[in-house]
Short mmCIF file of C-alpha atoms in Angstrom, two decimals:
data_model
loop_
_atom_site.label_atom_id
_atom_site.label_comp_id
_atom_site.label_asym_id
_atom_site.label_seq_id
_atom_site.Cartn_x
_atom_site.Cartn_y
_atom_site.Cartn_z
CA MET A 1 -3.54 -58.63 -12.70
CA LYS A 2 -7.17 -58.60 -10.61
CA THR A 3 -4.53 -59.12 -7.64
CA PHE A 4 -2.23 -55.40 -8.87
CA PHE A 5 -6.14 -53.53 -9.36
CA LYS A 6 -6.80 -54.89 -5.57
CA PHE A 7 -3.83 -53.29 -4.86
CA PHE A 8 -4.00 -50.51 -6.29
CA GLY A 9 -7.56 -48.95 -5.10
CA ALA A 10 -6.49 -50.01 -1.17
CA ALA A 11 -3.53 -48.09 -1.96
CA PHE A 12 -4.85 -45.34 -3.71
CA GLY A 13 -7.94 -45.34 -0.70
CA ILE A 14 -5.57 -44.94 1.83
CA ALA A 15 -3.25 -42.39 0.51
CA PHE A 16 -7.05 -40.83 0.11
CA LEU A 17 -7.78 -41.63 3.24
CA VAL A 18 -4.54 -39.09 4.01
CA CYS A 19 -5.38 -36.29 1.91
CA SER A 20 -8.76 -36.37 3.33
CA ILE A 21 -7.31 -36.11 7.10
CA TYR A 22 -4.63 -34.00 6.79
CA VAL A 23 -6.99 -31.55 4.88
CA VAL A 24 -9.57 -31.56 7.99
CA ASN A 25 -6.53 -31.62 10.00
CA LEU A 26 -5.15 -28.65 8.50
CA PHE A 27 -8.72 -26.30 7.77
CA SER A 28 -9.87 -26.94 11.35
CA SER A 29 -9.52 -24.31 14.09
CA LYS A 30 -6.23 -25.20 14.82
CA PRO A 31 -3.75 -27.88 12.77
CA PHE A 32 -1.48 -30.02 14.78
CA SER A 33 1.45 -27.99 13.28
CA LEU A 34 1.98 -24.04 14.13
CA ASP A 35 3.17 -24.23 10.53
CA HIS A 36 0.33 -25.20 9.52
CA TYR A 37 -2.06 -23.27 10.98
CA LEU A 38 -0.45 -19.97 10.22
CA ALA A 39 -0.11 -21.27 6.18
CA LYS A 40 -4.41 -21.75 6.77
CA GLU A 41 -4.42 -18.25 8.26
CA LEU A 42 -2.60 -16.65 5.12
CA MET A 43 -4.14 -18.01 2.72
CA VAL A 44 -8.09 -16.98 5.14
CA SER A 45 -6.68 -13.31 5.08
CA LEU A 46 -6.07 -13.43 1.06
CA PHE A 47 -9.21 -14.96 0.24
CA ASP A 48 -11.09 -12.00 3.25
CA SER A 49 -9.41 -9.37 0.55
CA PRO A 50 -10.64 -9.26 -3.62
CA GLU A 51 -8.23 -6.36 -3.49
CA TYR A 52 -4.87 -8.05 -2.20
CA LEU A 53 -6.13 -11.14 -4.62
CA THR A 54 -6.01 -8.96 -7.74
CA TYR A 55 -2.51 -7.24 -6.18
CA ILE A 56 -0.42 -10.47 -6.21
CA GLY A 57 -2.21 -11.84 -9.46
CA ALA A 58 -0.95 -15.41 -8.67
CA PHE A 59 -5.21 -16.54 -8.62
CA ASP A 60 -6.53 -14.66 -11.37
CA PHE A 61 -7.33 -18.72 -12.58
CA LEU A 62 -9.65 -18.59 -9.68
CA ASN A 63 -11.76 -14.82 -11.11
CA PRO A 64 -13.84 -17.24 -12.93
CA ILE A 65 -15.68 -19.68 -10.16
CA ILE A 66 -15.20 -16.99 -6.97
CA LYS A 67 -15.50 -13.69 -9.22
CA HIS A 68 -12.55 -11.57 -6.69
CA ASN A 69 -12.12 -9.18 -9.68
CA SER A 70 -14.95 -8.01 -9.21
CA LYS A 71 -15.42 -7.44 -6.10
CA LEU A 72 -13.98 -4.77 -2.97
CA SER A 73 -14.11 -5.45 0.87
CA ASN A 74 -16.69 -5.22 2.84
CA ASP A 75 -14.64 -2.34 4.73
CA SER A 76 -17.95 -1.68 7.10
CA LEU A 77 -17.39 -1.09 11.42
CA GLU A 78 -19.51 -4.27 11.76
CA ASP A 79 -16.96 -5.99 9.51
CA ALA A 80 -14.23 -4.84 11.55
CA GLU A 81 -15.79 -5.83 14.70
CA GLU A 82 -16.07 -9.29 13.36
CA SER A 83 -12.50 -9.15 12.09
CA HIS A 84 -11.65 -7.72 15.70
CA ILE A 85 -13.56 -11.08 16.90
CA ASP A 86 -10.86 -13.63 14.82
CA THR A 87 -7.89 -11.58 15.72
CA LEU A 88 -9.14 -12.56 19.26
CA LYS A 89 -9.16 -16.07 18.31
CA HIS A 90 -6.34 -16.32 16.50
CA LEU A 91 -4.86 -15.60 20.30
CA GLN A 92 -5.59 -18.32 21.84
CA ILE A 93 -5.12 -19.93 19.76
CA LEU A 94 -1.01 -19.27 19.13
CA ASN A 95 -1.10 -19.14 22.81
CA SER A 96 -1.88 -22.90 22.48
CA TYR A 97 0.82 -24.00 20.62
CA SER A 98 3.68 -25.34 23.42
CA ASP A 99 6.98 -24.73 23.67
CA ASP A 100 8.46 -27.40 23.88
CA GLU A 101 6.88 -29.19 20.23
CA LEU A 102 8.37 -26.11 18.40
CA THR A 103 11.34 -26.11 16.47
CA GLU A 104 13.85 -22.60 17.86
CA ASN A 105 12.44 -21.15 13.86
CA GLN A 106 8.81 -22.73 14.95
CA ILE A 107 8.74 -20.41 18.08
CA ILE A 108 10.17 -17.24 16.72
CA THR A 109 7.54 -17.61 13.57
CA LYS A 110 5.47 -17.99 16.87
CA LYS A 111 6.59 -14.94 18.97
CA ILE A 112 6.37 -12.45 15.81
CA ALA A 113 3.17 -13.63 15.20
CA ILE A 114 1.53 -13.16 18.73
CA PHE A 115 3.35 -9.72 19.35
CA ASP A 116 2.03 -8.64 15.63
CA THR A 117 -1.14 -9.81 17.32
CA GLU A 118 -1.13 -8.43 20.11
CA ASN A 119 -0.56 -5.16 18.77
CA ASP A 120 -3.48 -5.60 16.58
CA ILE A 121 -5.95 -6.03 19.60
CA ASN A 122 -4.13 -3.33 21.30
CA GLY A 123 -5.27 -0.67 18.54
CA PHE A 124 -8.51 -1.64 17.85
CA GLU A 125 -9.77 -2.28 21.91
CA ASN A 126 -8.15 1.67 22.66
CA PHE A 127 -6.87 3.41 19.63
CA ARG A 128 -9.46 2.14 16.84
CA PHE A 129 -10.39 5.64 15.80
CA HIS A 130 -7.22 7.11 16.13
CA SER A 131 -6.25 7.22 12.21
CA TYR A 132 -7.09 9.00 9.59
CA PRO A 133 -7.78 7.14 6.55
CA ILE A 134 -8.50 10.69 4.57
CA ASN A 135 -5.44 12.10 4.45
CA GLN A 136 -3.28 13.79 1.51
CA ILE A 137 -0.97 11.05 0.82
CA SER A 138 -2.66 7.44 1.15
CA GLY A 139 -6.33 8.83 1.91
CA ALA A 140 -8.97 6.27 1.23
CA HIS A 141 -10.01 8.22 -1.80
CA LEU A 142 -6.06 7.54 -3.93
CA ASN A 143 -6.00 4.74 -2.91
CA ALA A 144 -9.33 3.70 -4.83
CA ILE A 145 -8.18 4.56 -7.66
CA GLU A 146 -4.58 3.76 -7.73
CA PHE A 147 -6.02 0.18 -7.11
CA MET A 148 -8.30 0.19 -10.10
CA THR A 149 -6.05 2.32 -12.62
CA ASP A 150 -2.66 0.56 -11.50
CA ILE A 151 -3.35 -2.40 -10.41
CA HIS A 152 -6.63 -3.94 -11.72
CA PRO A 153 -6.04 -6.17 -14.77
CA ILE A 154 -7.77 -5.44 -17.91
CA ARG A 155 -6.91 -8.42 -20.73
CA ASN A 156 -10.30 -9.19 -21.70
CA LYS A 157 -14.46 -8.21 -21.48
CA ARG A 158 -14.80 -9.82 -18.56
CA GLU A 159 -11.99 -7.67 -16.53
CA ALA A 160 -12.84 -4.76 -18.02
CA ASN A 161 -16.31 -5.40 -16.87
CA ASP A 162 -15.11 -6.54 -13.39
CA TYR A 163 -13.44 -2.57 -13.54
CA LEU A 164 -16.91 -1.15 -13.95
CA LYS A 165 -18.59 -3.53 -11.18
CA ARG A 166 -15.38 -2.72 -8.95
CA VAL A 167 -15.67 1.35 -9.71
CA SER A 168 -19.93 0.54 -8.56
CA GLN A 169 -18.72 -0.34 -5.52
CA ILE A 170 -16.59 2.69 -4.72
CA GLY A 171 -19.12 5.20 -3.59
CA ALA A 172 -20.29 2.35 -0.99
CA SER A 173 -16.37 2.19 0.80
CA MET A 174 -16.54 6.46 0.59
CA ASP A 175 -19.79 6.43 2.06
CA ASN A 176 -18.97 3.79 4.95
CA LEU A 177 -16.28 6.66 5.86
CA LEU A 178 -18.68 9.04 6.78
CA LEU A 179 -19.71 6.47 9.33
CA TRP A 180 -16.46 6.37 10.29
CA PHE A 181 -15.74 10.42 10.87
CA ASP A 182 -18.67 9.84 12.51
CA GLU A 183 -17.81 7.59 15.60
CA GLN A 184 -14.30 10.01 15.52
CA ALA A 185 -16.26 12.54 16.37
CA LYS A 186 -17.98 10.78 19.22
CA ILE A 187 -14.27 11.18 21.19
CA GLY A 188 -13.75 14.74 19.29
CA ILE A 189 -11.11 12.97 17.12
CA TYR A 190 -11.12 15.33 13.78
CA PRO A 191 -7.78 15.45 11.14
CA PRO A 192 -4.92 18.37 11.35
CA THR A 193 -5.99 21.47 10.26
CA PHE A 194 -3.71 21.26 7.16
CA VAL A 195 -4.99 17.38 6.41
CA PHE A 196 -8.49 19.78 6.31
CA ASP A 197 -6.87 21.75 3.24
CA HIS A 198 -5.07 19.31 1.14
CA VAL A 199 -8.57 17.10 0.87
CA ILE A 200 -10.31 19.73 0.29
CA ASN A 201 -8.16 20.81 -3.23
CA GLN A 202 -8.05 17.09 -4.22
CA LEU A 203 -11.69 16.81 -4.27
CA SER A 204 -12.10 20.25 -5.65
CA GLU A 205 -9.52 19.57 -8.37
CA MET A 206 -10.60 15.59 -8.98
CA LEU A 207 -14.65 16.53 -9.08
CA SER A 208 -14.29 19.92 -11.13
CA ASN A 209 -11.46 18.31 -13.99
CA PRO A 210 -13.78 16.80 -16.99
CA SER A 211 -10.84 14.09 -17.51
CA ASN A 212 -11.27 11.46 -14.70
CA PRO A 213 -8.16 8.84 -14.61
CA LEU A 214 -10.35 6.11 -14.08
CA GLN A 215 -12.28 7.24 -17.09
CA GLU A 216 -7.94 7.93 -18.80
CA VAL A 217 -7.10 4.55 -18.17
CA PHE A 218 -10.24 1.95 -18.71
CA GLY A 219 -10.82 3.67 -22.19
CA LYS A 220 -6.44 3.45 -23.05
CA LYS A 221 -6.98 -0.40 -21.92
CA VAL A 222 -10.25 -1.45 -23.89
CA ARG A 223 -8.86 0.14 -26.94
CA GLU A 224 -5.95 -2.46 -26.87
CA LEU A 225 -8.42 -5.21 -26.19
CA ASP A 226 -10.03 -7.11 -29.39
CA LEU A 227 -12.80 -6.02 -28.76
CA SER A 228 -15.47 -4.01 -32.37
CA ASP A 229 -15.72 -0.37 -31.94
CA SER A 230 -19.25 -0.75 -30.55
CA GLU A 231 -18.12 -3.28 -27.63
CA VAL A 232 -15.36 -0.59 -26.82
CA ASN A 233 -18.47 2.25 -26.76
CA SER A 234 -20.52 0.63 -25.13
CA LEU A 235 -18.35 0.32 -21.69
CA GLU A 236 -17.21 3.51 -22.47
CA VAL A 237 -20.43 4.35 -21.82
CA GLU A 238 -21.46 2.32 -19.16
CA LEU A 239 -17.85 3.59 -17.05
CA SER A 240 -19.21 7.22 -17.92
CA ASN A 241 -22.87 6.59 -15.96
CA ILE A 242 -21.51 4.87 -12.92
CA ILE A 243 -19.27 7.87 -12.14
CA GLU A 244 -21.99 9.98 -13.02
CA GLU A 245 -24.30 8.80 -10.94
CA SER A 246 -22.11 7.15 -8.55
CA PHE A 247 -18.33 7.76 -7.99
CA ASN A 248 -18.96 11.20 -8.53
CA PRO A 249 -22.02 11.63 -5.94
CA ALA A 250 -19.87 9.91 -2.88
CA TYR A 251 -16.99 11.70 -3.80
CA GLN A 252 -19.04 15.11 -3.65
CA ARG A 253 -20.76 13.76 -0.44
CA LEU A 254 -17.00 13.31 1.20
CA LEU A 255 -16.00 16.71 0.12
CA ASP A 256 -19.43 18.18 1.36
CA ARG A 257 -18.47 16.23 4.87
CA MET A 258 -14.82 18.02 4.98
CA ILE A 259 -15.95 21.12 4.75
CA ALA A 260 -18.73 20.92 7.09
CA ASP A 261 -16.05 19.14 9.89
CA LYS A 262 -12.76 21.97 8.48
CA SER A 263 -13.98 24.00 11.42
CA ASN A 264 -13.37 21.41 14.40
CA SER A 265 -10.21 20.03 12.31
CA ASN A 266 -6.91 20.04 15.21
CA LEU A 267 -4.59 22.38 14.84
CA ASN A 268 -2.22 20.47 16.73
CA HIS A 269 -0.43 17.59 14.42
CA GLY A 270 0.66 15.30 16.74
CA VAL A 271 -1.17 12.05 17.93
CA TRP A 272 -0.12 13.47 21.76
CA SER A 273 -2.84 15.76 21.27
CA LEU A 274 -5.88 13.18 20.46
CA PRO A 275 -7.56 11.52 23.97
CA ASN A 276 -4.68 9.05 25.25
CA GLY A 277 -2.59 10.49 22.46
CA ASP A 278 0.95 9.14 24.18
CA GLU A 279 -0.12 6.16 24.66
CA PHE A 280 -1.16 5.51 21.35
CA TYR A 281 1.81 7.01 20.39
CA LYS A 282 3.64 4.80 22.18
CA LEU A 283 1.09 1.73 21.04
CA ARG A 284 3.04 3.11 17.22
CA ILE A 285 6.94 2.73 18.20
CA ARG A 286 6.34 0.07 19.92
CA THR A 287 4.41 -1.57 16.25
CA TYR A 288 6.92 -0.10 14.40
CA THR A 289 10.44 -0.58 15.81
CA THR A 290 9.58 -3.67 17.35
CA THR A 291 11.52 -2.00 20.43
CA ASP A 292 9.47 -1.00 24.07
CA TYR A 293 12.17 2.26 23.73
CA SER A 294 10.24 5.01 25.63
CA PRO A 295 9.13 8.49 22.98
CA GLN A 296 12.07 10.31 24.91
CA GLU A 297 14.32 7.91 23.86
CA ILE A 298 13.17 7.36 20.71
CA HIS A 299 12.86 11.41 20.23
CA ASP A 300 16.81 11.90 21.73
CA ILE A 301 17.78 8.92 19.10
CA GLY A 302 16.80 11.49 15.93
CA LEU A 303 17.91 14.45 17.82
CA SER A 304 21.79 12.19 17.98
CA GLU A 305 20.77 10.88 14.64
CA VAL A 306 20.85 14.53 12.96
CA LYS A 307 23.55 15.86 14.26
CA ARG A 308 26.04 13.17 13.86
CA ILE A 309 24.24 13.56 9.39
CA SER A 310 24.85 17.31 9.68
CA GLU A 311 28.17 17.49 10.78
CA ARG A 312 29.06 14.48 8.55
CA ILE A 313 27.30 16.43 5.36
CA ALA A 314 28.96 19.67 6.55
CA GLU A 315 32.89 18.12 5.95
CA ILE A 316 31.33 17.52 2.57
CA PHE A 317 30.20 21.31 1.81
CA LYS A 318 33.99 21.99 3.32
CA GLU A 319 35.61 19.08 1.20
CA LEU A 320 33.67 20.23 -1.82
CA GLY A 321 34.93 24.64 -1.18
CA TYR A 322 31.66 25.94 0.41
CA ASP A 323 30.94 29.06 2.38
CA LYS A 324 32.04 27.02 5.69
CA GLU A 325 30.05 29.97 7.51
CA LYS A 326 26.85 29.02 6.70
CA SER A 327 24.35 26.36 8.04
CA VAL A 328 23.98 23.10 6.59
CA GLY A 329 20.35 23.49 5.83
CA ILE A 330 21.25 26.91 4.36
CA LEU A 331 23.88 25.13 2.14
CA LEU A 332 21.06 22.36 0.66
CA ASN A 333 18.67 24.94 0.19
CA GLU A 334 21.15 26.66 -2.61
CA LEU A 335 21.97 23.61 -3.29
CA ASN A 336 18.44 22.63 -4.02
CA GLU A 337 18.31 24.98 -6.02
CA ASN A 338 21.01 25.55 -7.70
CA PRO A 339 20.77 25.20 -11.94
CA ASP A 340 23.57 23.18 -12.47
CA PHE A 341 21.41 20.67 -10.25
CA LEU A 342 18.23 21.38 -11.52
CA TYR A 343 16.40 20.11 -15.44
CA ALA A 344 15.90 22.68 -17.59
CA ASP A 345 11.83 23.51 -17.15
CA THR A 346 11.41 22.14 -20.62
CA PRO A 347 7.81 20.65 -22.65
CA ASP A 348 9.25 17.19 -22.30
CA ARG A 349 11.24 17.55 -18.73
CA LYS A 350 8.98 14.74 -17.72
CA GLU A 351 10.02 11.93 -20.33
CA ILE A 352 13.88 12.79 -19.97
CA VAL A 353 13.66 12.73 -16.35
CA ILE A 354 11.70 9.23 -16.27
CA ARG A 355 14.24 8.21 -19.01
CA ASP A 356 17.40 8.45 -16.71
CA TYR A 357 16.15 7.25 -13.43
CA THR A 358 15.73 4.48 -15.89
CA GLU A 359 18.99 4.16 -17.20
CA MET A 360 19.81 4.60 -13.42
CA VAL A 361 17.75 1.42 -12.30
CA ALA A 362 19.47 -0.94 -15.16
CA GLU A 363 22.42 0.77 -13.61
CA ALA A 364 21.87 -0.32 -10.50
CA ALA A 365 20.74 -3.98 -11.11
CA LYS A 366 24.05 -4.62 -13.65
CA LYS A 367 26.81 -3.81 -10.46
CA VAL A 368 24.62 -5.83 -7.61
CA GLU A 369 23.11 -9.00 -9.80
CA PRO A 370 27.30 -10.61 -8.62
CA TYR A 371 26.42 -9.67 -5.19
CA PHE A 372 22.59 -11.88 -4.77
CA GLU A 373 22.08 -15.47 -5.67
CA ARG A 374 18.71 -14.39 -7.48
CA MET A 375 17.46 -11.25 -9.07
CA PRO A 376 13.64 -10.23 -8.88
CA LYS A 377 11.32 -12.33 -11.65
CA ALA A 378 9.44 -9.29 -12.26
CA SER A 379 10.93 -6.12 -13.77
CA VAL A 380 10.69 -2.52 -12.10
CA GLU A 381 9.40 0.53 -14.31
CA VAL A 382 9.82 3.83 -13.17
CA ARG A 383 6.59 5.84 -13.89
CA PRO A 384 5.19 9.47 -12.61
CA VAL A 385 3.18 10.35 -10.09
CA PRO A 386 0.02 11.13 -11.56
CA GLU A 387 -1.68 14.24 -11.82
CA TYR A 388 -4.21 13.88 -9.45
CA SER A 389 -2.14 14.04 -6.28
CA GLU A 390 1.95 14.34 -7.60
CA GLN A 391 1.15 17.79 -5.38
CA THR A 392 0.85 16.09 -1.81
CA ALA A 393 2.39 13.04 -2.52
CA ALA A 394 5.99 11.81 -1.03
CA GLY A 395 9.67 12.40 -3.74
CA GLY A 396 9.17 8.66 -4.11
CA TYR A 397 7.24 5.89 -3.29
CA TYR A 398 7.15 1.88 -4.86
CA GLN A 399 4.02 -0.49 -5.79
CA GLY A 400 5.25 -3.82 -5.37
CA PRO A 401 4.62 -6.35 -8.51
CA SER A 402 2.31 -9.62 -8.91
CA LEU A 403 3.75 -12.63 -7.83
CA ASP A 404 3.97 -14.25 -11.12
CA GLY A 405 5.46 -10.95 -12.22
CA LYS A 406 3.56 -10.21 -14.96
CA ARG A 407 3.02 -7.07 -13.55
CA PRO A 408 5.81 -5.54 -13.23
CA GLY A 409 6.95 -3.27 -9.79
CA VAL A 410 6.55 0.24 -10.63
CA PHE A 411 9.19 3.25 -8.73
CA TYR A 412 6.86 5.94 -8.43
CA ALA A 413 8.72 9.43 -9.01
CA ASN A 414 6.67 12.75 -8.15
CA LEU A 415 7.84 14.93 -10.84
CA TYR A 416 5.94 18.15 -9.44
CA ASP A 417 7.85 20.56 -8.52
CA ILE A 418 11.10 20.77 -10.22
CA LYS A 419 13.46 21.28 -7.60
CA GLN A 420 11.69 17.45 -5.75
CA THR A 421 14.54 16.45 -8.94
CA PRO A 422 18.09 17.63 -8.48
CA THR A 423 20.64 15.96 -10.34
CA TYR A 424 22.62 14.46 -7.16
CA SER A 425 19.94 13.45 -5.05
CA MET A 426 18.33 10.17 -8.22
CA MET A 427 20.74 8.09 -7.92
CA ALA A 428 19.69 7.41 -4.08
CA LEU A 429 16.65 7.72 -4.31
CA THR A 430 16.51 4.85 -7.26
CA LEU A 431 18.96 3.35 -5.07
CA HIS A 432 15.93 2.76 -2.00
CA GLU A 433 13.19 2.54 -4.04
CA ALA A 434 14.33 0.11 -6.88
CA ILE A 435 17.22 -1.36 -6.93
CA PRO A 436 18.53 -2.93 -4.38
CA GLY A 437 15.50 -1.44 -2.17
CA HIS A 438 11.83 -2.26 -2.32
CA HIS A 439 12.24 -3.59 -5.18
CA MET A 440 14.48 -6.24 -3.63
CA GLN A 441 13.46 -6.70 -0.44
CA MET A 442 9.86 -7.42 -0.93
CA HIS A 443 10.69 -9.36 -4.18
#
């Protein structure tokens, strides 16, 4: 028996030593394996972003320890500088892995990682302030609300208190944007006039509306918890105070700045009008297409595709008996206004459209399932675009689920304008945004 324990102790010691060497190697600046290095970098980037940790949901069991659900990222200018230094080191380490020591798949992975990293470095060093973090579609002022109302979980009192802590930090994030605007102004960069117009309207409506979506969603969720009336009331009062004392003043400062800067707005919409705009445009092409096509080549491809698609649409219109003397553009406009393809403008219109979209998602899932080895673990729901952003949002967009599938994927349909939902276009949008589109693409 003593011999057994000696053997077991020795085996345990060796195993512990091997594991220790592995862990130390994994978290060293350069692990032995490229795969291990990239896995380490992924984990580091995850834990640098409390919002993303919340989004994927897989690490919520760590929240009592690291408290990520009560934090927002540090999006200061100084933090961006530090991240850039880390990115430069990251590129050096990637290049230090010799292709001779890598498998074919690892070489491909390395090339992709270097491609993305070089683009990030180029963008930061040459075009750091060329983007518009405040815009009418995906601006930071909208994203903050969407994250809190749609992503942040409220399943217990701890997470309700985390919600309060996060909302109290939104003001600082908005104030950081004012510093961003200062840097942009130094090099003569201002968003286009239409961006100012839309954002000013959005912020004005938010601040003048006595009903705040942060308050509405929070109130609904905490009332579903196993809490006493006094606890619920206390939480709601605290959130109301945070909104009044921190959130609204920050959004008012943002609105004041947008109004003050509007006279400097860019009358041109293209990025060509920005400092070194042509080179910035080339970088965006390279980043989004992974090609070295020139802007002119991309433009020519676009014109060619418009011509091809327009000719095909014209053929279909002709087959259906439409006036062949009219242009495709005119016929499409007439089609979009044809009452035969529009929902009646009744009080329950939105509910009916969401129901029909939901049925289309179910139909699509049933038809595509035989063609896939596995379907996504998470379900996908159809919801209307929130009222605070529906006037300027796209016709539809998708928000992914948590990794564990507990939070569903969401296909948001914009129902603001009845003409945005012609019945003939709904299935195509469903296939793109939900199944077999983004919901299966990502998951």
